[in-house]
Amino acid sequence: MFTIITGSQFGDEGKGKIVDLLAKDYDIVARFQGGDNAGHTVKAGGKVYKLHLIPSGFLLDSRVLIGPGTVLNPEVLVEEMEMLEDAGIPVTPEKLGIDAKTSVIMPYHIEMDQLREAARSEKIGTTRRGIGYAYIDKVARDEICMADLVDENLFRARLAEISAQKEAAISQMGGDPSIVLDDKNISHYVSLGKMLAPYVTDVSLEINRGLDEGLNVLAEGAQGSHLDVIHGTQKYVTSSSTIAGSACAGLGVGPTRVDEVLGIVKAYITRVGAGPLPTELEDEAGKHLHDVGHEFGTTTGRSRRCGWFDLPLVKKAVYLNGYTSLALTKLDVLTGLDPIKICVGYMFEGKQLDYPPESTSALSKCIPVYEELPGWNTDLTVVDSYENLPKNARLYVEKLEDKIGVPIKYVSVGPAREQTFEK
Ligand code: GDP
Ligand code: IMO
Ligand code: MG
């Protein structure tokens, strides 16, 4: 079985938690896009793990893979491996595999991301992890990939080939070009390459052979559908394709092999960084969502912007991903809000829309049209089954399910694995 999980909104929907929950049924869990801009939180056994690169299936027996569609900062990966090691979870080459074609994030990518962001008059609010510039190099065929990194001669030859161009670009951006051939950086990367050499693999081959043998494979998306580089709220997007089709392209698995596409949907909406968020709240309800939901970015610590559930955006995510089912997360955060609002459409230039306009600037001018539902006051974090939810919480879930038109399979009422039930 091949299942793809993606975020249906702007990221941070709780993908990490749901992947950890489902990983027990999967032999392989693989990341297919993005890099350490992602921050996936897993709470298990009373411990909280914040992962940027290692797939959230690491706690179970699954093999975890980082596919060639991702961009990888080896320093962050090694820190993450050490963090897990310290927590008593050894990360061995039997456990983790990284594709040989995965693009490596170099220190100059991070520098360029920061210089470009500082120079923008209208900022995107990137995570400043060098993601965009690493993808630019992949597309321009100027990347250093894992196969280069783990072979010192190849790595140095590749750097020599591209360094002049990178130095010129950094100088032009007003930065210090010496970062490109900095001796300390280069020898650090050489040693990281030696450390990571045993982990290098062919992810597409592993997954396809696994599927042939009847193994179960779970593809873990990063970011969210509306941060997709093609279909998102351009220019306020990340630099990879975040939707389900990207799992096939990024892992090298044909679309005919996909069985399930599970969308992760937060019971309200959040966004980190700039870009339109039609239902954004700057009132008491927004403060409630932010404070009760602990809405701070896992990667950058920035405050997440919060708003009511935006149905048009989720409907678009259904089309972009072809969801077969959904997991609704953070329902517990809505406790105490009354009424609870659902944005069912937008007013734009005197007309009511039930689907987001394709232009980002038009979306930024949309005024939400709300339906109101009654709230509840019961603490949901201790509820252990759908039937035991208060009536109004069930009403909210069923209203969303009806309007989205895709079955809600899981409901999550807290960060821990056990705070989840099937609907
Ligand atoms: P991801 O990027 O999609 O994996 O999501 P993040 O981990 O960045 O953000 C989700 C946050 O909400 C994390 O801190 C999770 O531990 C937490 N979380 C996940 N599901 C729930 C839930 O149902 N209720 C509450 N209160 N917190 C949750
Ligand atoms: P997870 O996987 C939320 C946002 C950044 C910025 C934009 C571009 O945890 O859901 P980038 O550094 O990618 O060039 O920044 O994308 N962004 C995320 N927002 N969750 C994420 O990942 C994100 N990864 C990137 O805030 O607005
Ligand atoms: Mg996150």
GROMACS .gro file of N, CA and C in nm, residues 379-390 411 413 418-423:
model
   60
  379ASP      N    1  -1.359   2.024   2.808
  379ASP     CA    2  -1.219   1.998   2.769
  379ASP      C    3  -1.215   1.874   2.680
  380LEU      N    4  -1.169   1.890   2.558
  380LEU     CA    5  -1.169   1.775   2.464
  380LEU      C    6  -1.044   1.690   2.476
  381THR      N    7  -0.942   1.740   2.545
  381THR     CA    8  -0.813   1.669   2.542
  381THR      C    9  -0.820   1.533   2.613
  382VAL      N   10  -0.927   1.511   2.691
  382VAL     CA   11  -0.940   1.382   2.761
  382VAL      C   12  -1.047   1.293   2.696
  383VAL      N   13  -1.106   1.343   2.588
  383VAL     CA   14  -1.209   1.264   2.519
  383VAL      C   15  -1.142   1.152   2.439
  384ASP      N   16  -1.195   1.030   2.450
  384ASP     CA   17  -1.126   0.917   2.387
  384ASP      C   18  -1.203   0.853   2.272
  385SER      N   19  -1.319   0.907   2.238
  385SER     CA   20  -1.389   0.851   2.122
  385SER      C   21  -1.480   0.958   2.062
  386TYR      N   22  -1.513   0.936   1.938
  386TYR     CA   23  -1.596   1.035   1.868
  386TYR      C   24  -1.731   1.053   1.937
  387GLU      N   25  -1.788   0.941   1.983
  387GLU     CA   26  -1.920   0.945   2.048
  387GLU      C   27  -1.916   1.030   2.174
  388ASN      N   28  -1.799   1.034   2.240
  388ASN     CA   29  -1.789   1.109   2.366
  388ASN      C   30  -1.761   1.258   2.349
  389LEU      N   31  -1.752   1.303   2.225
  389LEU     CA   32  -1.736   1.447   2.204
  389LEU      C   33  -1.867   1.516   2.239
  390PRO      N   34  -1.863   1.639   2.290
  390PRO     CA   35  -1.989   1.710   2.312
  390PRO      C   36  -2.063   1.729   2.179
  411VAL      N   37  -0.983   1.218   1.417
  411VAL     CA   38  -0.999   1.345   1.488
  411VAL      C   39  -0.893   1.350   1.597
  413VAL      N   40  -0.730   1.553   1.931
  413VAL     CA   41  -0.771   1.647   2.037
  413VAL      C   42  -0.657   1.677   2.133
  418GLU      N   43  -0.211   0.919   2.181
  418GLU     CA   44  -0.339   0.863   2.230
  418GLU      C   45  -0.454   0.964   2.226
  419GLN      N   46  -0.421   1.091   2.201
  419GLN     CA   47  -0.529   1.192   2.191
  419GLN      C   48  -0.582   1.199   2.048
  420THR      N   49  -0.616   1.086   1.995
  420THR     CA   50  -0.665   1.077   1.857
  420THR      C   51  -0.767   0.964   1.854
  421PHE      N   52  -0.871   0.978   1.776
  421PHE     CA   53  -0.962   0.864   1.757
  421PHE      C   54  -1.016   0.866   1.615
  422GLU      N   55  -1.069   0.751   1.575
  422GLU     CA   56  -1.129   0.744   1.442
  422GLU      C   57  -1.271   0.794   1.451
  423LYS      N   58  -1.315   0.858   1.346
  423LYS     CA   59  -1.453   0.906   1.347
  423LYS      C   60  -1.543   0.791   1.301
   0.00000   0.00000   0.00000
